[in-house]
Short mmCIF file of C-alpha atoms in Angstrom, two decimals:
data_model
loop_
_atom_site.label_atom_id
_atom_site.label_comp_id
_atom_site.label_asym_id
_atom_site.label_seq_id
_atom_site.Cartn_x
_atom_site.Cartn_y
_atom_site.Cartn_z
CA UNK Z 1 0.00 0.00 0.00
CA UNK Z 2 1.58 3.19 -1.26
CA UNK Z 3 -1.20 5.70 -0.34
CA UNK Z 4 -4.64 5.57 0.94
CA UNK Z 5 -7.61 8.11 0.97
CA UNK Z 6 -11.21 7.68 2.47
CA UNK Z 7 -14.31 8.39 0.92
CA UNK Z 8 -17.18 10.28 2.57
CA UNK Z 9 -20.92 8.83 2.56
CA UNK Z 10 -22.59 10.55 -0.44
CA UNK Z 11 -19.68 12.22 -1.72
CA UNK Z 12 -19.29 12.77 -5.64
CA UNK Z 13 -16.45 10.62 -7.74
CA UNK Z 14 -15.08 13.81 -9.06
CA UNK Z 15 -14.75 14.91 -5.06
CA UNK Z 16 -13.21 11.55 -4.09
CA UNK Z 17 -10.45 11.66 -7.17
CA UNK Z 18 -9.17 15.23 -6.10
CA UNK Z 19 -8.59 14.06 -2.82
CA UNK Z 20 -6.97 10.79 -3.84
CA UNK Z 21 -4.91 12.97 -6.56
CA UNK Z 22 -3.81 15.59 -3.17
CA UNK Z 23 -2.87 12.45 -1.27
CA UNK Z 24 -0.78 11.47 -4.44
CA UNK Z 25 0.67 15.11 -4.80
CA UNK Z 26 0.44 17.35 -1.84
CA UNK Z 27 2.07 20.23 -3.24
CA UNK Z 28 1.44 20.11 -6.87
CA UNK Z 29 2.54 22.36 -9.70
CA UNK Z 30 -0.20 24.30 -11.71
CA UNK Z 31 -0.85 26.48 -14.54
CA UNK Z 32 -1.33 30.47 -13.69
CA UNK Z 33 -3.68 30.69 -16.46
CA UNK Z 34 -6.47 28.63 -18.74
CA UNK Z 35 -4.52 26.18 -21.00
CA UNK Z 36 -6.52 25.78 -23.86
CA UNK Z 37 -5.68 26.42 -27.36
CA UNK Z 38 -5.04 23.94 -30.51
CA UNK Z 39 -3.13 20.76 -31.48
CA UNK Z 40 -2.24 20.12 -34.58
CA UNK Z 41 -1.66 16.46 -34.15
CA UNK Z 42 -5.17 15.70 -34.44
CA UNK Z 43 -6.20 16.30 -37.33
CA UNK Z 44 -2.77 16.69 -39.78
CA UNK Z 45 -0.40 13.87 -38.38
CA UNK Z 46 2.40 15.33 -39.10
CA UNK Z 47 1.29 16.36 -42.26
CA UNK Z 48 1.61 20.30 -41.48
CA UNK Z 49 3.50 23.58 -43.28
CA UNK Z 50 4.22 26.80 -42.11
CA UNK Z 51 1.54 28.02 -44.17
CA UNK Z 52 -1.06 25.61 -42.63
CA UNK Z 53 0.59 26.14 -38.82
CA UNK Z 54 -0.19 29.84 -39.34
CA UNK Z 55 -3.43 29.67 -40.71
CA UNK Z 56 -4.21 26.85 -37.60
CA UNK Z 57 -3.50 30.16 -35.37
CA UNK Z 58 -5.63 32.73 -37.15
CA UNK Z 59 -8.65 30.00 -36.62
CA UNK Z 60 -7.56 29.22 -33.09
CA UNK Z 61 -7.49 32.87 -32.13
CA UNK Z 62 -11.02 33.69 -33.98
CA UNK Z 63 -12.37 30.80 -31.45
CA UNK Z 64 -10.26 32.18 -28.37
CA UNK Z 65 -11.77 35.58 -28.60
CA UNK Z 66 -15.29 34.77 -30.17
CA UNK Z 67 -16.76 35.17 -26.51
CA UNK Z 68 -14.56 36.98 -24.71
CA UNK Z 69 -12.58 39.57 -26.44
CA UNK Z 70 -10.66 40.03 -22.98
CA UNK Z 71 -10.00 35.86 -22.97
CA UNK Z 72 -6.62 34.28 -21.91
CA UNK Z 73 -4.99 34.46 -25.35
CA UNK Z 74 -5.08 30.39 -26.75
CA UNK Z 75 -1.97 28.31 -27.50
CA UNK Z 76 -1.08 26.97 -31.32
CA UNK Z 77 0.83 24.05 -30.53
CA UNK Z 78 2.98 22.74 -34.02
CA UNK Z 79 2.88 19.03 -33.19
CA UNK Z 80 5.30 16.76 -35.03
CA UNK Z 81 6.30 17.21 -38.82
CA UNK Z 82 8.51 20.55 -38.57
CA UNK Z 83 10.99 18.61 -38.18
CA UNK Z 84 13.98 18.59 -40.70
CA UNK Z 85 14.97 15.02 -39.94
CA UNK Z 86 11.28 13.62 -40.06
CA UNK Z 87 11.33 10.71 -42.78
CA UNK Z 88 10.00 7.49 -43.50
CA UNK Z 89 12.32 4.24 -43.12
CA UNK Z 90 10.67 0.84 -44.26
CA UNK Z 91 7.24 1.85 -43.74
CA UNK Z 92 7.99 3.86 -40.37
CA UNK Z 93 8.36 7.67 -40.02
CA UNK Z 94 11.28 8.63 -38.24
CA UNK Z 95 10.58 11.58 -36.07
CA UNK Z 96 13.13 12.50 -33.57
CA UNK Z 97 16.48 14.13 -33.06
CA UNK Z 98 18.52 16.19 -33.99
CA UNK Z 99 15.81 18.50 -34.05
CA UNK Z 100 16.14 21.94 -36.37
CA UNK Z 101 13.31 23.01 -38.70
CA UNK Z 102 12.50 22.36 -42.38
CA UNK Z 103 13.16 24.26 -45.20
CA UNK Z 104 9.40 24.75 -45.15
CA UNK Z 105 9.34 26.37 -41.83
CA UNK Z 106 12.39 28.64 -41.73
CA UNK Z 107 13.53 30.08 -38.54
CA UNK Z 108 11.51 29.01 -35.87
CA UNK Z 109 11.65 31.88 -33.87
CA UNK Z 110 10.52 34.20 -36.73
CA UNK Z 111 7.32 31.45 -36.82
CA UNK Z 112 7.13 32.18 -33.16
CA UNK Z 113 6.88 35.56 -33.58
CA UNK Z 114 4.47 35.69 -36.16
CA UNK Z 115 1.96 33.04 -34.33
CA UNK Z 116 1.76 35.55 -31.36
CA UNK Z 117 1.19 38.59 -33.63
CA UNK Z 118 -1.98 36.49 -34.65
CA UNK Z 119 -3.00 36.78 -31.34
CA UNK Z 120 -2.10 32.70 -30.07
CA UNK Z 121 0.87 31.84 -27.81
CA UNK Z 122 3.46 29.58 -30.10
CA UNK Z 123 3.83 25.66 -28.62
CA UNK Z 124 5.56 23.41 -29.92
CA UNK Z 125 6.21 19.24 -29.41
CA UNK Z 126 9.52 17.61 -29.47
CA UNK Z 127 10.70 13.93 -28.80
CA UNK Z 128 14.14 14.37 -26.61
CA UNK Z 129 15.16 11.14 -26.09
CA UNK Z 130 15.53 9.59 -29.71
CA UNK Z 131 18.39 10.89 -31.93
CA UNK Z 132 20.29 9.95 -35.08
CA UNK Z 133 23.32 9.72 -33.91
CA UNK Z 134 25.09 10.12 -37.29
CA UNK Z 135 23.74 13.62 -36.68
CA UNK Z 136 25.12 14.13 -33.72
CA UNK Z 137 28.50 13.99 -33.41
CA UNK Z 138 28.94 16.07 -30.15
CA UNK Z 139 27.23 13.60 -27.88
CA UNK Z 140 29.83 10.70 -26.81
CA UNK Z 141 28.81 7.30 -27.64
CA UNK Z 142 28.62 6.35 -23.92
CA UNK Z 143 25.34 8.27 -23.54
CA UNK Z 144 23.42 5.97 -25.66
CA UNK Z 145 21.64 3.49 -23.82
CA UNK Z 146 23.20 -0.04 -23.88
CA UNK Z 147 19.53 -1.76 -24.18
CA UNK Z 148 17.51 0.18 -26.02
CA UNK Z 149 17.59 0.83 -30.06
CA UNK Z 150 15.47 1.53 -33.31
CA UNK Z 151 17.24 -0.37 -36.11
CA UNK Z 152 17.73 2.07 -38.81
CA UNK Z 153 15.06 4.57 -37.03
CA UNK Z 154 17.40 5.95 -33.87
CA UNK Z 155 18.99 5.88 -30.71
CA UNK Z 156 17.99 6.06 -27.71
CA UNK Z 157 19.62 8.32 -24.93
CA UNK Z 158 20.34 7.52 -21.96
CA UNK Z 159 19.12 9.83 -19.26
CA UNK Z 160 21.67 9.14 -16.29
CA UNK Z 161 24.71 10.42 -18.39
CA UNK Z 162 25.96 13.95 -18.43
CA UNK Z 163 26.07 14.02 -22.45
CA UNK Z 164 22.49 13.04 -22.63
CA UNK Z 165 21.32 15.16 -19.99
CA UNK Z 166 23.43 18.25 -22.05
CA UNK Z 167 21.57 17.25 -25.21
CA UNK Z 168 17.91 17.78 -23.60
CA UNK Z 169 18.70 20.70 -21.76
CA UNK Z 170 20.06 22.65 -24.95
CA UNK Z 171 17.30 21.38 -27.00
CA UNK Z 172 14.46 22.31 -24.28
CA UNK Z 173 16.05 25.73 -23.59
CA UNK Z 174 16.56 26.09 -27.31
CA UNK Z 175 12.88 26.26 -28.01
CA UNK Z 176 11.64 28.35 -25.35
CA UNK Z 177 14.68 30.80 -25.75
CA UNK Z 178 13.30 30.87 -29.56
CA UNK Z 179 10.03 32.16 -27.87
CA UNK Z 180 7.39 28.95 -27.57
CA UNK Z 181 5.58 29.35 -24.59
CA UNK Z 182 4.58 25.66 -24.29
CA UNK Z 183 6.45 23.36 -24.90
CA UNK Z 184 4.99 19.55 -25.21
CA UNK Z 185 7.78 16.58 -24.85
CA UNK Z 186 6.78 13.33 -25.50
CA UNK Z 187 7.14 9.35 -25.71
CA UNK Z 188 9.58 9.22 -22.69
CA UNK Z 189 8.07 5.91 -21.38
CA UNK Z 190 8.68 3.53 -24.74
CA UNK Z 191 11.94 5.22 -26.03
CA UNK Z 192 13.40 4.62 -22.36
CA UNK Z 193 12.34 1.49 -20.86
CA UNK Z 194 12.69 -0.73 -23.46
CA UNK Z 195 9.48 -1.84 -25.12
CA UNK Z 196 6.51 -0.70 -26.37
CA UNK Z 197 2.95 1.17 -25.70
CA UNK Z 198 1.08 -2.42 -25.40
CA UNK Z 199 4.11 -5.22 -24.52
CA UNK Z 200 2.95 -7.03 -21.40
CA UNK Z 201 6.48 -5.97 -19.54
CA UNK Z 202 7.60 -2.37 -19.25
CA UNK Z 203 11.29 -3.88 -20.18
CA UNK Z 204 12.93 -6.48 -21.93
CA UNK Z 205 15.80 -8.97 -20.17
CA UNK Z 206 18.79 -7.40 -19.50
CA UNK Z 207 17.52 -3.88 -19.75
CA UNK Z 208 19.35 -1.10 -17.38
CA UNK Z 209 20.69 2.94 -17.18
CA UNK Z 210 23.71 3.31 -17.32
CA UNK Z 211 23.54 4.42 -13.56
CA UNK Z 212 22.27 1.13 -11.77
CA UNK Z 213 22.05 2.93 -8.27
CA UNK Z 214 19.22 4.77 -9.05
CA UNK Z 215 15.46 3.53 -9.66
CA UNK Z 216 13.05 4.07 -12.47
CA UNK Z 217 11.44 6.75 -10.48
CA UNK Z 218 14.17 8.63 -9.67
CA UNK Z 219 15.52 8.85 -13.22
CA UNK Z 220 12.14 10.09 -14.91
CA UNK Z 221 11.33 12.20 -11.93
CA UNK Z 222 15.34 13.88 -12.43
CA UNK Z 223 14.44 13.84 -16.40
CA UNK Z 224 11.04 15.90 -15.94
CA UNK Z 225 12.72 18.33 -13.41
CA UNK Z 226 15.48 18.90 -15.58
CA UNK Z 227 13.22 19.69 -18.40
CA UNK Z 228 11.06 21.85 -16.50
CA UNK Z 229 13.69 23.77 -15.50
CA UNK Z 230 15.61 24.04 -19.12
CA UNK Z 231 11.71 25.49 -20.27
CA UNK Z 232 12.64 28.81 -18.43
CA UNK Z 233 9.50 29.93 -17.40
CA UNK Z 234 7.54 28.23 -20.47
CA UNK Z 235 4.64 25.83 -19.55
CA UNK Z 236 5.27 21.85 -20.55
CA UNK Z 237 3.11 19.24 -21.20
CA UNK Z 238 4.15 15.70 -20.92
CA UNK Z 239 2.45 12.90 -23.66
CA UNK Z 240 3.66 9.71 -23.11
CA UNK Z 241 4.86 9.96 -19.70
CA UNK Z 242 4.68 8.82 -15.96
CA UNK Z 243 1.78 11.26 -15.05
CA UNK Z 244 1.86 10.08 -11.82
CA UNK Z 245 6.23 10.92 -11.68
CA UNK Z 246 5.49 14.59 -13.42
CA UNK Z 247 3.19 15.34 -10.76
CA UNK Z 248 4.27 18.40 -9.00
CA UNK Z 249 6.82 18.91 -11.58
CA UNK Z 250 5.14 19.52 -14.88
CA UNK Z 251 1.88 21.81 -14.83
CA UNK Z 252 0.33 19.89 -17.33
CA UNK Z 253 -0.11 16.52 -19.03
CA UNK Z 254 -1.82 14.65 -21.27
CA UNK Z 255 -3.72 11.75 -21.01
CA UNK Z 256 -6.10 9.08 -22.67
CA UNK Z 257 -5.38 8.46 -26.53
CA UNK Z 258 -5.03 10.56 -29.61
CA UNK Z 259 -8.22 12.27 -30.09
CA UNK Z 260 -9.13 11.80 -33.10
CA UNK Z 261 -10.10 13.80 -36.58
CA UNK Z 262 -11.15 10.25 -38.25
CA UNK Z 263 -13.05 8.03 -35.46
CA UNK Z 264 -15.27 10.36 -33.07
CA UNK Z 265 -15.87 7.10 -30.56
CA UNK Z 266 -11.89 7.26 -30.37
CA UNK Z 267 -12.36 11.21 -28.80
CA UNK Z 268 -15.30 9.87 -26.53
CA UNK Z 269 -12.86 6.61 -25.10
#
């Protein structure tokens, strides 16, 4: 038994989770303003432009204000695809690291800029932990995990070395020093621990970190605080993470599956 909370008679299931959720998290970590805004994930895939990011915002920011002129101003997150080293191997779209923008979307802080002139605050997603490490010639070989690989797709860092560690904070601070105001990181519990979304068994035989005196917990926990901080004031959002271990740490995080533009039940589930 880990924690424990008691129920009283009559009292509502949204009541009882809050107070299971403070028992969790007694001093958690929360946005100073509505998050709300638009994904472009969800309907694109990946499939995006400049031209289609910016025209996302002008429709996001008709929506933010249709009510309200005096409404929080929305957030236009550009989900994956900006990418430069985004491409399909075998069948399977590559999409992390190193990450620098397309010749389609130029300088990303000029993008930045020109989303918040719309009238949205700029977001952006990035996947930290997956690199090409042909690309990357300034992060030693020993910062590559020993059990954990994409044939042909990627390598996976290794969060308890100092080079890997460098790599994320550089790349976090990067993008909020380029003026993104939210920044979403994501897929931190397949590309780390060894298997996959639905495997029965979070890791496979012989998996490890590099720094065996330190548990799972401690090492994602370290990983989200470390990316908090490198966001410099920006909000994150963490998709495919330990909620429960970003708790306190990140002010926001996603959960439940893709919503989706194809299959409304998907959305409802």
């Amino acid at each position: 038994e880990a924690v424990y909370t008691v129920s009283a008679e009559g009292e509502s299931p949204y009541r009882a989770a809050r107070a299971f959720c403070r028992v969790m998290c007694d001093r958690p970590r929360l946005p100073g303003r509505p998050i709300y805004g638009f994904n472009n994930w969800y309907y694109a895939y990946g499939n995006i432009t400049r031209a289609s990011v910016l025209e996302d915002a002008r429709l996001c920011a008709r929506l933010g204000g249709m009510l309200n002129k005096d409404a929080p101003r929305p957030i236009t997150v550009i989900d994956d695809g900006w990418n430069k080293q985004r491409k399909v191997i075998d069948g399977i779209s590559y999409n992390g690291g190193p990450f620098s923008p397309n010749d389609d979307f130029g300088d990303l802080r000029v993008l930045a800029e020109d989303i918040s002139a719309i009238g949205c605050d700029p977001g952006i997603w990035v996947r930290p932990m997956v690199v090409l490490d042909e690309l990357c010639p300034h992060i030693p070989a020993e910062c590559y995990s020993e059990s954990q690989d994409y044939p042909e797709q990627g390598r996976v860092l290794d969060p308890t070395t100092k080079g890997a560690k460098e790599y994320v904070w550089s790349l976090i601070r990067g993008l909020s020093d380029s003026g993104y105001r939210l920044i979403k990181h994501d897929f931190t519990c397949p590309d780390l621990m060894g298997n996959q979304f639905l495997d029965p068994t979070l890791t496979r035989g012989g998996w490890h970190w590099h720094d065996k005196t330190k548990t799972n917990a401690q090492v994602f926990k370290e990983l989200y605080t470390l990316i908090q901080e490198a966001a410099n004031g920006a909000n994150v959002i963490g998709c495919n993470i330990y909620n429960h271990l970003a708790a306190g740490i990140h002010d926001i995080v996603r959960s439940g599956n893709d919503t989706s533009g194809h299959h409304w039940y998907i959305t409802r589930d």
